[in-house]
Amino acid sequence: TVKLPSSIKPDENKDDGDDDEEFPWCTVCNDNATKRCLECDELFCESCVKKIHRESGYKKHQIESYKPSATAKKKYHY
């Protein structure tokens, strides 16, 4: 193993996962999201999920209800 000098400290700016934060908006129109497509792995509002997923290539996609986390609600005034 390699020993680092004591003057070298661990990176305090290490990735804490915030880059993967999910914004609670429709990926099409930016309205509040209410649905998630499991195949697309995207969030949609009621209107956009219907428009996009009525096309033949998307009809078999599984759609589930979506509710943002309490943190996202507070942070983004959802």
Coordinates of C-alpha atoms in Angstrom, one line a residue, residues 7-53:
S7 CA -0.2 17.1 4.6
I8 CA -2.5 15.5 1.9
K9 CA -6.1 15.5 3.1
P10 CA -9.0 13.6 1.6
D11 CA -10.9 15.5 -1.1
E12 CA -13.6 17.4 0.7
N13 CA -15.3 18.2 -2.6
K14 CA -15.9 14.6 -3.3
D15 CA -19.0 13.7 -5.2
D16 CA -21.9 13.3 -2.8
G17 CA -24.4 12.2 -5.4
D18 CA -26.1 15.6 -5.9
D19 CA -25.2 15.4 -9.6
D20 CA -27.7 12.6 -10.0
E21 CA -30.4 14.7 -8.4
E22 CA -33.8 14.4 -10.1
F23 CA -35.7 17.5 -11.0
P24 CA -39.4 17.0 -10.4
W25 CA -40.5 18.4 -13.8
C26 CA -41.9 17.0 -17.0
T27 CA -39.0 16.4 -19.4
V28 CA -41.1 17.8 -22.3
C29 CA -42.9 20.9 -21.0
N30 CA -41.3 21.5 -17.5
D31 CA -44.7 21.4 -15.7
N32 CA -44.8 19.5 -12.4
A33 CA -44.2 15.8 -13.1
T34 CA -46.9 13.3 -12.1
K35 CA -45.9 10.2 -14.1
R36 CA -42.7 8.2 -14.6
C37 CA -42.1 6.0 -17.6
L38 CA -40.0 3.0 -16.5
E39 CA -38.7 2.2 -19.9
C40 CA -37.8 5.8 -20.9
D41 CA -36.6 6.5 -17.3
E42 CA -38.1 10.0 -17.6
L43 CA -40.7 12.1 -15.8
F44 CA -43.8 13.5 -17.5
C45 CA -46.9 15.6 -16.7
E46 CA -50.3 13.9 -17.3
S47 CA -50.7 15.6 -20.7
C48 CA -47.3 14.9 -22.2
V49 CA -47.2 11.2 -21.0
K50 CA -50.4 10.7 -22.9
K51 CA -49.2 12.5 -26.1
I52 CA -45.8 10.7 -26.2
H53 CA -46.9 7.2 -25.2

